[in-house]
JSON list of C-alpha atoms and ligand atoms in Angstrom, two decimals:
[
{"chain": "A", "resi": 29, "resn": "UNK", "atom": "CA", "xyz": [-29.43, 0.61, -21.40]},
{"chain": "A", "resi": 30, "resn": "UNK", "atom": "CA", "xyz": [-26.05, 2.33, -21.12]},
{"chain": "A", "resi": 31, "resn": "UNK", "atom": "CA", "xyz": [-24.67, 3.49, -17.95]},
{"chain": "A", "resi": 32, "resn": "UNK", "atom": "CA", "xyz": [-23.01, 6.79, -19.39]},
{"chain": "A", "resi": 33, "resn": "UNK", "atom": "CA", "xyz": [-23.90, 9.44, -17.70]},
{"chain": "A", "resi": 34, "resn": "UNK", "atom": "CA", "xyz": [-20.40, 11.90, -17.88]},
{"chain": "A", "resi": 35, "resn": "UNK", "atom": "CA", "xyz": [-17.78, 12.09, -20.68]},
{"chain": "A", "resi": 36, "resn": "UNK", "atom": "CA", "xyz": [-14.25, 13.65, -19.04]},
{"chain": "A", "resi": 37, "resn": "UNK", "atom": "CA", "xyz": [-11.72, 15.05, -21.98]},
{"chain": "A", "resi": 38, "resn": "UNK", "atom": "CA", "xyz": [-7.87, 15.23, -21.58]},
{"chain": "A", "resi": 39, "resn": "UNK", "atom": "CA", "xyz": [-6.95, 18.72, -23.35]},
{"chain": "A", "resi": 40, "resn": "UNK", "atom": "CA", "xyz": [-3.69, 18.20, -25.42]},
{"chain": "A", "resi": 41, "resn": "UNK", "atom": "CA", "xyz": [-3.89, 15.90, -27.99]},
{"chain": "A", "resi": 42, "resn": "UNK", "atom": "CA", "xyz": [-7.64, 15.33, -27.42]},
{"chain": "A", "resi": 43, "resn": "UNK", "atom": "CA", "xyz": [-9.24, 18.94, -27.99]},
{"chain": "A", "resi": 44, "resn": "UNK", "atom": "CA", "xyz": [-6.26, 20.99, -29.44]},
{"chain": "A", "resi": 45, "resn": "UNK", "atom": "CA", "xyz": [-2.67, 20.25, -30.64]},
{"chain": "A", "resi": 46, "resn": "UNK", "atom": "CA", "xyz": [-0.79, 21.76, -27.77]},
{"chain": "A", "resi": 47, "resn": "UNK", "atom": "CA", "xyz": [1.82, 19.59, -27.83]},
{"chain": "A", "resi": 48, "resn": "UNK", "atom": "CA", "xyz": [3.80, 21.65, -30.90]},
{"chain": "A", "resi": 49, "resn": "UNK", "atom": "CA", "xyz": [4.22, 24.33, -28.81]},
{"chain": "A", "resi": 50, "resn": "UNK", "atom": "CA", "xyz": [5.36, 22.17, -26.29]},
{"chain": "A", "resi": 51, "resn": "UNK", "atom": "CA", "xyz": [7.96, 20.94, -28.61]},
{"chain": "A", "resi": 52, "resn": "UNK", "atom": "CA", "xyz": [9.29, 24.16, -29.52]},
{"chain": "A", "resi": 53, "resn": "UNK", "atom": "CA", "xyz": [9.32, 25.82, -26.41]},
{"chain": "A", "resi": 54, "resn": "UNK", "atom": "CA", "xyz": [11.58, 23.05, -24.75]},
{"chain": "A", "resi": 55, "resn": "UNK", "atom": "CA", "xyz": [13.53, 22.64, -28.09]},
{"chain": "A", "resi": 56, "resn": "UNK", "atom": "CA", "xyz": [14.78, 26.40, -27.28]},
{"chain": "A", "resi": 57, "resn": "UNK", "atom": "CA", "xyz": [15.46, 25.53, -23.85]},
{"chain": "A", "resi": 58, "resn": "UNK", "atom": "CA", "xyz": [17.66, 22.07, -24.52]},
{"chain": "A", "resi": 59, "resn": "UNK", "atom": "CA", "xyz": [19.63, 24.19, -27.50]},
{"chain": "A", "resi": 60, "resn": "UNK", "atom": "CA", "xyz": [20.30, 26.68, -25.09]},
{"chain": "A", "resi": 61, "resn": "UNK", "atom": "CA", "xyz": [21.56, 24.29, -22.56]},
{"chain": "A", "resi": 62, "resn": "UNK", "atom": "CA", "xyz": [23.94, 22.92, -25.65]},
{"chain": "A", "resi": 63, "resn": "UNK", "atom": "CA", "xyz": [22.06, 19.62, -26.32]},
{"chain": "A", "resi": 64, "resn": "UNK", "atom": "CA", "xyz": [19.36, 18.57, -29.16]},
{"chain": "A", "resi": 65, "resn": "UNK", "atom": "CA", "xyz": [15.75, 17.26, -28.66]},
{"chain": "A", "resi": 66, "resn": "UNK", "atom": "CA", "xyz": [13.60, 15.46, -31.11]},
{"chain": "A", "resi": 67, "resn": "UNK", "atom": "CA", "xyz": [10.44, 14.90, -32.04]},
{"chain": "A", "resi": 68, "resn": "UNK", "atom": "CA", "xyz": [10.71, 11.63, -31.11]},
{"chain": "A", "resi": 69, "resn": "UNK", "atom": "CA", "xyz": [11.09, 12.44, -27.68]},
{"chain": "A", "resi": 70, "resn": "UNK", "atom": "CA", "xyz": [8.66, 14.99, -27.49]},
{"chain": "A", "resi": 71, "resn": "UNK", "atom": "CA", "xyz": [5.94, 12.20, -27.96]},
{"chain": "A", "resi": 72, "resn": "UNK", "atom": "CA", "xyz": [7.17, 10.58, -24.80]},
{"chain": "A", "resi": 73, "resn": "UNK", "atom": "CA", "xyz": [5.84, 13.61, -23.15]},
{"chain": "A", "resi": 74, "resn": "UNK", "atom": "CA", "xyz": [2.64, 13.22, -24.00]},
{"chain": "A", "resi": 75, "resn": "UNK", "atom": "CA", "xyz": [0.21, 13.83, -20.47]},
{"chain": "A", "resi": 76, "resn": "UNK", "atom": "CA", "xyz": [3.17, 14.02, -18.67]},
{"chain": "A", "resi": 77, "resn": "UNK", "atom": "CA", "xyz": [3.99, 17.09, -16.18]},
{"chain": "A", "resi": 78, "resn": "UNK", "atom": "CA", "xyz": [6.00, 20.14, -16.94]},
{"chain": "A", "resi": 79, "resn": "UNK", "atom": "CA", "xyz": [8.20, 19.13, -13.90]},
{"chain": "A", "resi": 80, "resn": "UNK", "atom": "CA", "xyz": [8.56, 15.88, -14.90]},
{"chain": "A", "resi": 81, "resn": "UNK", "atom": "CA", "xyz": [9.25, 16.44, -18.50]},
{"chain": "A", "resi": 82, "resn": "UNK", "atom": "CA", "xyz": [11.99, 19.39, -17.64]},
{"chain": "A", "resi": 83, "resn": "UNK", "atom": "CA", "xyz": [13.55, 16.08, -15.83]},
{"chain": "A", "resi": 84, "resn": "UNK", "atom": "CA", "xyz": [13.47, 13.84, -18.28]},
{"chain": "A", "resi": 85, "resn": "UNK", "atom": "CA", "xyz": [14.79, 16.41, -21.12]},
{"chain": "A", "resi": 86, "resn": "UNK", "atom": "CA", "xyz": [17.82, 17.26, -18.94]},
{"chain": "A", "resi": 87, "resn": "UNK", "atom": "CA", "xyz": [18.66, 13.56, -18.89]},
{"chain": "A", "resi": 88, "resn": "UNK", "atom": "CA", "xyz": [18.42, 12.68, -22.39]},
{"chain": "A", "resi": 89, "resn": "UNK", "atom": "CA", "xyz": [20.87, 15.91, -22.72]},
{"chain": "A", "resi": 90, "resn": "UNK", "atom": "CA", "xyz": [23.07, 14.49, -19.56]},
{"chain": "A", "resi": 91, "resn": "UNK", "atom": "CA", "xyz": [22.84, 17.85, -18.40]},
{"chain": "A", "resi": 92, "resn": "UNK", "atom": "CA", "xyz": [22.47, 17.72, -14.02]},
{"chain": "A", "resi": 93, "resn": "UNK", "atom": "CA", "xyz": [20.98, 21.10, -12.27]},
{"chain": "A", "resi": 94, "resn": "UNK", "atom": "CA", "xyz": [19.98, 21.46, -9.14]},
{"chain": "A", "resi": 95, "resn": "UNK", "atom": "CA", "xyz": [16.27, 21.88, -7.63]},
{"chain": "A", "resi": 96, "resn": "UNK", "atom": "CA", "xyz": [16.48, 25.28, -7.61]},
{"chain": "A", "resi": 97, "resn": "UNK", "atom": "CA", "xyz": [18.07, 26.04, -11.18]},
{"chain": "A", "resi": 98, "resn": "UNK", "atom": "CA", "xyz": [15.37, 23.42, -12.70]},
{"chain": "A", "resi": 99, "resn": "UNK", "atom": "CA", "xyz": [12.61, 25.92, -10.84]},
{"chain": "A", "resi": 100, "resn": "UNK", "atom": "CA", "xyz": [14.18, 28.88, -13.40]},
{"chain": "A", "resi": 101, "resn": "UNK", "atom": "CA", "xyz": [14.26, 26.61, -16.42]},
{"chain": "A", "resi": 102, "resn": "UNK", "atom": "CA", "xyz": [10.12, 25.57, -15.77]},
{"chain": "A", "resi": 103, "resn": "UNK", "atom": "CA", "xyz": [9.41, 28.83, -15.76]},
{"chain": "A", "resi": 104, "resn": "UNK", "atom": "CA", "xyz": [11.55, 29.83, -18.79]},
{"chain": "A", "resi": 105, "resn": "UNK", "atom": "CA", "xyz": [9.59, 27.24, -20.55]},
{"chain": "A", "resi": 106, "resn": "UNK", "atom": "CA", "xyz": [6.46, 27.85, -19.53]},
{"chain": "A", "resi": 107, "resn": "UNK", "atom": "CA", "xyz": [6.32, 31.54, -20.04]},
{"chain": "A", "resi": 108, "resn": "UNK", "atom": "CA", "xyz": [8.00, 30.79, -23.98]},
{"chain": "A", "resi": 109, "resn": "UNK", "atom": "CA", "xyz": [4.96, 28.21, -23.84]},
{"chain": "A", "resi": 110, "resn": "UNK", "atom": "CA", "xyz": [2.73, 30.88, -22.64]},
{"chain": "A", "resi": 111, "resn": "UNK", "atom": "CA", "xyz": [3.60, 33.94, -25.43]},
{"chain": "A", "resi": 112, "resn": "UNK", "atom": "CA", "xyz": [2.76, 31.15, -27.93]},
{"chain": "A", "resi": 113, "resn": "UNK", "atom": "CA", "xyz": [-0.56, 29.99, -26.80]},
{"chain": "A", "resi": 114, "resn": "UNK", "atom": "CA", "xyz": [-1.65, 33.41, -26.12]},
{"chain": "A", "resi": 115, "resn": "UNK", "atom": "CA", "xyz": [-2.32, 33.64, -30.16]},
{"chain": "A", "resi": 116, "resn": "UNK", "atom": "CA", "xyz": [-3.99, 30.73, -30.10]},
{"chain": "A", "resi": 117, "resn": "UNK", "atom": "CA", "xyz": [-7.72, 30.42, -32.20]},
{"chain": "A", "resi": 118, "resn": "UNK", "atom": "CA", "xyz": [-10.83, 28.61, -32.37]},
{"chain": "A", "resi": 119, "resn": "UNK", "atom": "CA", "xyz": [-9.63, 27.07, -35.87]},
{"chain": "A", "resi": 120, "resn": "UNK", "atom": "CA", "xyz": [-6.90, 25.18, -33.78]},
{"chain": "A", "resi": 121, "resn": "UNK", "atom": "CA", "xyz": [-9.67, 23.18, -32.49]},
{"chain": "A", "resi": 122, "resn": "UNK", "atom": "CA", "xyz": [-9.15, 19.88, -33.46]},
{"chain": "A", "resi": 123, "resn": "UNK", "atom": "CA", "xyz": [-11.39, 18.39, -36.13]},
{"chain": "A", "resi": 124, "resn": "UNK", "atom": "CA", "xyz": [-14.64, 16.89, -34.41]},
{"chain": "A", "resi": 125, "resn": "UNK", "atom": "CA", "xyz": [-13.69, 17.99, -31.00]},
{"chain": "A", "resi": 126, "resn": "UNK", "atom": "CA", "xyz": [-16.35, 20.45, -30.16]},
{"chain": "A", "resi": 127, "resn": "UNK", "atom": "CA", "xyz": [-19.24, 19.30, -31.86]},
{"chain": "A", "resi": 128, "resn": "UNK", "atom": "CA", "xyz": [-18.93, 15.89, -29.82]},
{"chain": "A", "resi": 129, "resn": "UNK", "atom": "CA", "xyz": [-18.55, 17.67, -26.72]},
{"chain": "A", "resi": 130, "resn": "UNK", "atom": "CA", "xyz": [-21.87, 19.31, -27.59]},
{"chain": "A", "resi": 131, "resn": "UNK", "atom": "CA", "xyz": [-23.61, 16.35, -28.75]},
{"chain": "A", "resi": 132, "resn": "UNK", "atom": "CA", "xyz": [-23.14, 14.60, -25.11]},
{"chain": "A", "resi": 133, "resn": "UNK", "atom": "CA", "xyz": [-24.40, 17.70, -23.28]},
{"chain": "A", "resi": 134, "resn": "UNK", "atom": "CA", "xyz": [-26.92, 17.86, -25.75]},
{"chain": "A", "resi": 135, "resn": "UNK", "atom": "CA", "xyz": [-28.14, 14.62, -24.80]},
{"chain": "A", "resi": 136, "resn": "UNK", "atom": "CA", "xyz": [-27.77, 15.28, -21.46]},
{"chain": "A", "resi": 137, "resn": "UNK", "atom": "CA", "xyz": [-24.42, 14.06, -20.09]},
{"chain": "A", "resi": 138, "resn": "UNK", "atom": "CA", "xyz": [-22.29, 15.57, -18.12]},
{"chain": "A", "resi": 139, "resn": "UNK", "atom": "CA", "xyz": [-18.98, 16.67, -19.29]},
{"chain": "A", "resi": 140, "resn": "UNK", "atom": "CA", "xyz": [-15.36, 17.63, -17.80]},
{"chain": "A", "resi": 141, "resn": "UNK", "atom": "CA", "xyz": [-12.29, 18.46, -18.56]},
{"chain": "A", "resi": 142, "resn": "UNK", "atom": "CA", "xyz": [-9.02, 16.26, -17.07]},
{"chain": "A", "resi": 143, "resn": "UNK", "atom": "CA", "xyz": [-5.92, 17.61, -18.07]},
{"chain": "A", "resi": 144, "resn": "UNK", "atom": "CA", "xyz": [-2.26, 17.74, -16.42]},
{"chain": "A", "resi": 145, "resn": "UNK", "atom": "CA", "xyz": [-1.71, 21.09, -18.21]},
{"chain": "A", "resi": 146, "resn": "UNK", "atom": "CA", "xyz": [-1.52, 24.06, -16.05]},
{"chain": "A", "resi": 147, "resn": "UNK", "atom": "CA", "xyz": [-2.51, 26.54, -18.49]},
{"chain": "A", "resi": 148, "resn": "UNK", "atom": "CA", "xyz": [-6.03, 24.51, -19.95]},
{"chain": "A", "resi": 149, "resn": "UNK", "atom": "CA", "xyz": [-8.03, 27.73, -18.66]},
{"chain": "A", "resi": 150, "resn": "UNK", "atom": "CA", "xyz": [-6.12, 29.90, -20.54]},
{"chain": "A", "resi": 151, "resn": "UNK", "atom": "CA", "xyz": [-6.59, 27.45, -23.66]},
{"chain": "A", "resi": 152, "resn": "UNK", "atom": "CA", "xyz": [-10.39, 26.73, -23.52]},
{"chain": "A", "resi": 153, "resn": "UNK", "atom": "CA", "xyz": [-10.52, 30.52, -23.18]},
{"chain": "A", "resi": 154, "resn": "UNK", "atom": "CA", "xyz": [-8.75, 31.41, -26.31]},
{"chain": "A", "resi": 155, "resn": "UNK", "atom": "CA", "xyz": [-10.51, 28.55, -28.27]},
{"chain": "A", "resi": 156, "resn": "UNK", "atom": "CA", "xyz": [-13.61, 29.48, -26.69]},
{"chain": "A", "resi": 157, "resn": "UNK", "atom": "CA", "xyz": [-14.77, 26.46, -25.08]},
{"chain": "A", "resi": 158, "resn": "UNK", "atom": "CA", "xyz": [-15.16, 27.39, -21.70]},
{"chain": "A", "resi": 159, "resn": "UNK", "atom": "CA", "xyz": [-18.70, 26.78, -21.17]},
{"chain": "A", "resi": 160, "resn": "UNK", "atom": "CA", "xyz": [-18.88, 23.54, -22.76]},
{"chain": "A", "resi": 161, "resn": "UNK", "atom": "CA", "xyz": [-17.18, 22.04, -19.47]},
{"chain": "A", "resi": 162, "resn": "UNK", "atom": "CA", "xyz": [-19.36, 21.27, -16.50]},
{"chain": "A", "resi": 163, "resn": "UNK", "atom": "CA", "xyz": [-16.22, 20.62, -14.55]},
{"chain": "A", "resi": 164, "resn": "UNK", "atom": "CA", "xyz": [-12.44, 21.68, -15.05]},
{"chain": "A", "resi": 165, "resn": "UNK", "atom": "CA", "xyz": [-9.83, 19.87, -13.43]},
{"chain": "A", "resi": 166, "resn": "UNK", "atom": "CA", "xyz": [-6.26, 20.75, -14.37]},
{"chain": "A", "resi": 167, "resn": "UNK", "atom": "CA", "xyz": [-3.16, 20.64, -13.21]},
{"chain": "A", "resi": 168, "resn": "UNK", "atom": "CA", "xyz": [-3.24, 23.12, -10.93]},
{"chain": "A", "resi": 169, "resn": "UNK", "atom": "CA", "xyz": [-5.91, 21.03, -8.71]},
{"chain": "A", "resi": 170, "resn": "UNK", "atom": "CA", "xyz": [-4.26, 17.92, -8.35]},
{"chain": "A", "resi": 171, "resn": "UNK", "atom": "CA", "xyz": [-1.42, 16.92, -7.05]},
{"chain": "A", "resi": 172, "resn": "UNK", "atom": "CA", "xyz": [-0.67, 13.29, -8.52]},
{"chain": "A", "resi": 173, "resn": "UNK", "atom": "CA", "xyz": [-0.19, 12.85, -12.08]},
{"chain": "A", "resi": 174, "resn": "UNK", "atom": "CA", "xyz": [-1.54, 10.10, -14.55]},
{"chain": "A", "resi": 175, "resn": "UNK", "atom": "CA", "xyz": [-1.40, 7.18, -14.34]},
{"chain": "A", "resi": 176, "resn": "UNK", "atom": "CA", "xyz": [-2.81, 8.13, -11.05]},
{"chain": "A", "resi": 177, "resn": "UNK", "atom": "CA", "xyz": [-6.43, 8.29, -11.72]},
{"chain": "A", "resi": 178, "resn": "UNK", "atom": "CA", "xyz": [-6.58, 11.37, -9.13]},
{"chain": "A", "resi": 179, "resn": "UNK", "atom": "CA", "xyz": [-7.51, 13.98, -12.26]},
{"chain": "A", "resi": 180, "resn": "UNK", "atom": "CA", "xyz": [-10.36, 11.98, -13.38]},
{"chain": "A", "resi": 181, "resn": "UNK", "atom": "CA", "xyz": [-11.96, 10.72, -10.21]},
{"chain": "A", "resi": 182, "resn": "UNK", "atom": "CA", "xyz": [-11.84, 14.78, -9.09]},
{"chain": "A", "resi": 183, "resn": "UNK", "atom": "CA", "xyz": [-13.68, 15.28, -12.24]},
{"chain": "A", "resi": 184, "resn": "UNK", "atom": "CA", "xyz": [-16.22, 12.52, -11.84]},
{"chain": "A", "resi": 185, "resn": "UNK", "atom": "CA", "xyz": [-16.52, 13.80, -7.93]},
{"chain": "A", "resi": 186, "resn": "UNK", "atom": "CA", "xyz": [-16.84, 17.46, -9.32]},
{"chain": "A", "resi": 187, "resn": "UNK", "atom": "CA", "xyz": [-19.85, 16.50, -11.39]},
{"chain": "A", "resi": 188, "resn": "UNK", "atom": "CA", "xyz": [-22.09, 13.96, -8.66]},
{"chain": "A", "resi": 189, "resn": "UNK", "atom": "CA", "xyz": [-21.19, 10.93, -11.16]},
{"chain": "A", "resi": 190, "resn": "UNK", "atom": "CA", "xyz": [-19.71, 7.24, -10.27]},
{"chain": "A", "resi": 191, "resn": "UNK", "atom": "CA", "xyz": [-16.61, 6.54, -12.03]},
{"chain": "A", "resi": 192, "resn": "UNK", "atom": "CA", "xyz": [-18.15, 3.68, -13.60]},
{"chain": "A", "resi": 193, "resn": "UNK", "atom": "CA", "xyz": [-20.57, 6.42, -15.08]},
{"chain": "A", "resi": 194, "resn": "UNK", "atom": "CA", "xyz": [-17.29, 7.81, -17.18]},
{"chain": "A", "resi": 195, "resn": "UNK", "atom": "CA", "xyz": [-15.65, 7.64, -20.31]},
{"chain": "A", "resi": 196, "resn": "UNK", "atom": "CA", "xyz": [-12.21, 9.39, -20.68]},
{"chain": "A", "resi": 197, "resn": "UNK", "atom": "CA", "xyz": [-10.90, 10.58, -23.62]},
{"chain": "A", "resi": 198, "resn": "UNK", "atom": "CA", "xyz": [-7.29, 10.36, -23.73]},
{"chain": "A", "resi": 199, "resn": "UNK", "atom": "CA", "xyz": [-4.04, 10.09, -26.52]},
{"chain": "A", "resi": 200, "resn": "UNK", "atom": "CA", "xyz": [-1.32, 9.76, -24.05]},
{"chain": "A", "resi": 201, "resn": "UNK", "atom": "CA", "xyz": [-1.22, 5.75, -22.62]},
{"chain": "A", "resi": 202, "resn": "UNK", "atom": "CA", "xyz": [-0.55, 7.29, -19.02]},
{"chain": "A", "resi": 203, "resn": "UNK", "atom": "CA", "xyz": [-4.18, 8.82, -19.02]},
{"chain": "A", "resi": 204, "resn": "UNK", "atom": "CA", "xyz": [-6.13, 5.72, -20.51]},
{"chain": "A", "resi": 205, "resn": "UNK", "atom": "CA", "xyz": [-4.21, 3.78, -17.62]},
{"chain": "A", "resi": 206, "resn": "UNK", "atom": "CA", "xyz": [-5.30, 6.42, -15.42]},
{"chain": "A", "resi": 207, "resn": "UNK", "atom": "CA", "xyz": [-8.94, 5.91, -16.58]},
{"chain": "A", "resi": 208, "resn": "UNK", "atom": "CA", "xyz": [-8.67, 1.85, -16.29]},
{"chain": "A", "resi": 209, "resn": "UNK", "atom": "CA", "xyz": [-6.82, 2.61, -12.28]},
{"chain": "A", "resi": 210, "resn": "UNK", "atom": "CA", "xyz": [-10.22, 4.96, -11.41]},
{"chain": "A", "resi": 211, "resn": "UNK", "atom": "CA", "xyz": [-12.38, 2.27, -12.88]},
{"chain": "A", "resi": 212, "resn": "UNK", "atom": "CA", "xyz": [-13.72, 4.45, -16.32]},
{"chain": "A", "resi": 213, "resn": "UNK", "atom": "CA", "xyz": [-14.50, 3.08, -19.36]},
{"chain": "A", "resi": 214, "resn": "UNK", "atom": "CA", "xyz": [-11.32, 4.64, -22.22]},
{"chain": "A", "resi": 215, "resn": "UNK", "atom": "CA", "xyz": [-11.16, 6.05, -25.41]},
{"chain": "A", "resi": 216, "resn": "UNK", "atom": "CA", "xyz": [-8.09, 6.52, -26.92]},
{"chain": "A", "resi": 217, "resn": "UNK", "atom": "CA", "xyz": [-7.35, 8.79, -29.54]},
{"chain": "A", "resi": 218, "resn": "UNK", "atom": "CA", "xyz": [-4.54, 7.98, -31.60]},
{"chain": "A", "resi": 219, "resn": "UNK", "atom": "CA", "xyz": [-2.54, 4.28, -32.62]},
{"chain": "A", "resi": 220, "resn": "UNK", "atom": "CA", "xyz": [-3.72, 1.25, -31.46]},
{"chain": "A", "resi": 221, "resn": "UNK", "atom": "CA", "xyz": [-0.23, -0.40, -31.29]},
{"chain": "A", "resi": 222, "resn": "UNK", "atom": "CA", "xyz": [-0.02, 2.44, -27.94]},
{"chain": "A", "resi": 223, "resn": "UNK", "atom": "CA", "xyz": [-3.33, 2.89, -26.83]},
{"chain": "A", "resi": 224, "resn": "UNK", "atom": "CA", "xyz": [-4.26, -0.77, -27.12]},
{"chain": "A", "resi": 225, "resn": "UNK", "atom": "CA", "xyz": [-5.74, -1.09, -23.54]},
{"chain": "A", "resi": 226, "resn": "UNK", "atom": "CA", "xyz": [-8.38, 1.70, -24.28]},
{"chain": "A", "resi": 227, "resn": "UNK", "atom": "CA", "xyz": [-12.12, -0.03, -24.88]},
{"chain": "A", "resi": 228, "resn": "UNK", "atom": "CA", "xyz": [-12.02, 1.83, -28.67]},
{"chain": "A", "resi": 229, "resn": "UNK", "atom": "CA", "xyz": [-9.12, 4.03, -30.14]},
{"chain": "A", "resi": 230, "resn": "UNK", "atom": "CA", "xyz": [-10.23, 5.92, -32.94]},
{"chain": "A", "resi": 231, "resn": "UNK", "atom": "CA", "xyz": [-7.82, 8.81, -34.82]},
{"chain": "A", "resi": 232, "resn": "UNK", "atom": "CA", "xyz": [-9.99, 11.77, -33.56]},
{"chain": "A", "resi": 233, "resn": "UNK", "atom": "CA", "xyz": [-13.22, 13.03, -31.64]},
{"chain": "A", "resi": 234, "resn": "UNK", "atom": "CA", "xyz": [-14.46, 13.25, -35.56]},
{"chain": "A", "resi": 235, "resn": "UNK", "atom": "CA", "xyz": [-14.73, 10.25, -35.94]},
{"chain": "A", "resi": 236, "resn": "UNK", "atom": "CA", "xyz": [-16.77, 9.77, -32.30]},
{"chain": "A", "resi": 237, "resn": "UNK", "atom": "CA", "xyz": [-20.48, 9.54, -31.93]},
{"chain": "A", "resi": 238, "resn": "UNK", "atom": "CA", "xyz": [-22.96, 8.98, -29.10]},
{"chain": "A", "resi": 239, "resn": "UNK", "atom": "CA", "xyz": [-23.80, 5.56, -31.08]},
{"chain": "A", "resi": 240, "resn": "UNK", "atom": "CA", "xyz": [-20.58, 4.52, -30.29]},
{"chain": "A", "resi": 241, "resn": "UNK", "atom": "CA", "xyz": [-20.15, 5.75, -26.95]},
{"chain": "A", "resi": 242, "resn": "UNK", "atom": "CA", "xyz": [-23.49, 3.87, -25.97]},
{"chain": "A", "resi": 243, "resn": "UNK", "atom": "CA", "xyz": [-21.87, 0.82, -27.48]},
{"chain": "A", "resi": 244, "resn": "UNK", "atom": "CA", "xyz": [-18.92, 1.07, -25.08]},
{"chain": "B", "resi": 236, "resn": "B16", "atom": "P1", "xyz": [1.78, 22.72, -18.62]},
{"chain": "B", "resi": 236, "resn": "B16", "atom": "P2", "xyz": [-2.74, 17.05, -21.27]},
{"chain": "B", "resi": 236, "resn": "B16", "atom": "C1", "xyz": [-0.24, 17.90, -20.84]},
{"chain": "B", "resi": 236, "resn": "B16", "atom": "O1", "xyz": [-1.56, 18.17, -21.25]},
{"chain": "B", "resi": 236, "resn": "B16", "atom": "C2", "xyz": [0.68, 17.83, -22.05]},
{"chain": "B", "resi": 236, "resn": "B16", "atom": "O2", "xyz": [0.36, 16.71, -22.86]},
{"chain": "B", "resi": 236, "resn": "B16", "atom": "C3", "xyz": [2.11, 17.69, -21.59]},
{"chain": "B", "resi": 236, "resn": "B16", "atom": "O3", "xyz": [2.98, 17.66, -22.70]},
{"chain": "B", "resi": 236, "resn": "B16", "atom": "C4", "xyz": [2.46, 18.87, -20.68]},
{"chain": "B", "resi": 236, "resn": "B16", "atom": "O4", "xyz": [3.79, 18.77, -20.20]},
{"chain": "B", "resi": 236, "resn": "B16", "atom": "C5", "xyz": [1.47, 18.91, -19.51]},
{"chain": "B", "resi": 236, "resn": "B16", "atom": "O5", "xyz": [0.15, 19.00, -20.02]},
{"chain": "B", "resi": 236, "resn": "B16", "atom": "C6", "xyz": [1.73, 20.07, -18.57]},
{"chain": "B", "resi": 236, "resn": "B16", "atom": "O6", "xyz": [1.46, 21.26, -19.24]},
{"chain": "B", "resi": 236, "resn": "B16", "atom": "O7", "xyz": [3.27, 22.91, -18.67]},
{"chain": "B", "resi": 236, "resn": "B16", "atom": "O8", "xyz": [1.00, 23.64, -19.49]},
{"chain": "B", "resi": 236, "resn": "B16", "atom": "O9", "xyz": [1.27, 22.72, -17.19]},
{"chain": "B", "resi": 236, "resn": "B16", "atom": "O10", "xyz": [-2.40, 16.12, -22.39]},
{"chain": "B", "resi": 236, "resn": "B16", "atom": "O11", "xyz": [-2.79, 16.38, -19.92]},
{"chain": "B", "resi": 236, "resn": "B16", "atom": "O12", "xyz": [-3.95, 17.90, -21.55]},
{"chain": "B", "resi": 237, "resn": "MG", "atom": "MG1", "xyz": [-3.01, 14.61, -23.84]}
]
């Protein structure tokens, strides 16, 4: 019999596209800073922190700025960021993603919601999937990001479960490693070639099912 009890879903990536926004908001902020930034790069940001990434962007630009000034360029980011997710809908929902949320609370697991984004409340709100998370634990609540498994094992905490009782759902390779560091079972969404270390990778929740998850 499987040992399943709680499923715990990164946000970007897993439930919406975020990361598009992402892109564009930090584009503006690199061009206005007089460098370029790709797409390419923009995948390497995948799950990581806005502080972080504003760090990394400034040295693929060779640009230097000091604590302070990268405090104003964060929050020139994030409230561009902001304006755009503020439209966001329920069709940007990502194909799959809420009916297999539903079918595990359905058959009684537990669900939560692990994500280094600061703004996931303001997301599940506008996509209107509040509700469907027993627990949400996002950036604001922790203070070490993945690979530490600190976002996860708060969730597992928040909802009375061992984290041997998990599964996390994750694209970015820092959160299945944070999954494998707090001792949960992984599901990575996206290429094998980067996510090989998850127990299954699959392309999207779509293609999910609680079959599968009990085969895990
Ligand atoms: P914010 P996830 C992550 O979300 C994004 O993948 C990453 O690109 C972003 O920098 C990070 O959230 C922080 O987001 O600036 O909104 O706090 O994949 O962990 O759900
Ligand atoms: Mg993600």
């Amino acid at each position: 019999m499987s040992t399943i009890k709680a499923c715990l879903f990164d946000l970007d990536g897993v439930i919406v596209d975020t990361a598009v926004y992402h892109y564009k908001a930090w584009k503006q902020l690199a061009n206005g800073l007089g460098f370029d930034f790709t797409e390419h790069q923009n995948e390497q940001l995948k799950g990581v922190s806005r502080v972080r990434s504003l760090e990394l962007i400034l040295g693929w630009g060779g640009v230097t700025k000091t604590a302070e000034e990268q405090e104003i360029l964060a929050t020139q980011k994030n409230t561009q960021y902001v304006e755009m997710i503020s439209h966001m809908k329920p069709d940007e929902i990502l194909p799959g993603a809420k009916q297999f949320v539903q079918a595990c609370r359905d058959a009684g697991l537990k669900t939560a919601l692990g994500s280094a984004s600061k703004n996931s409340m303001m997301i599940l709100e506008k996509i209107g999937m509040v509700d469907l998370f027993d627990a949400i634990i996002d950036g604001n609540k922790v203070s070490k990001a993945k690979p530490d498994p600190e976002v996860f094992l708060k969730g597992a905490e928040a909802l009375g479960v061992l984290p041997e009782e998990c599964v996390v759902f994750e694209d970015a390779i820092a959160g299945v490693e944070a999954a494998i560091a707090g001792g949960m079972k992984s599901v990575g969404i996206g290429s094998p070639d980067v996510l090989g270390r998850a127990d299954l990778v699959i392309n999207g929740l779509s293609e999910m099912s609680l079959e599968k998850l009990e085969a895990l």
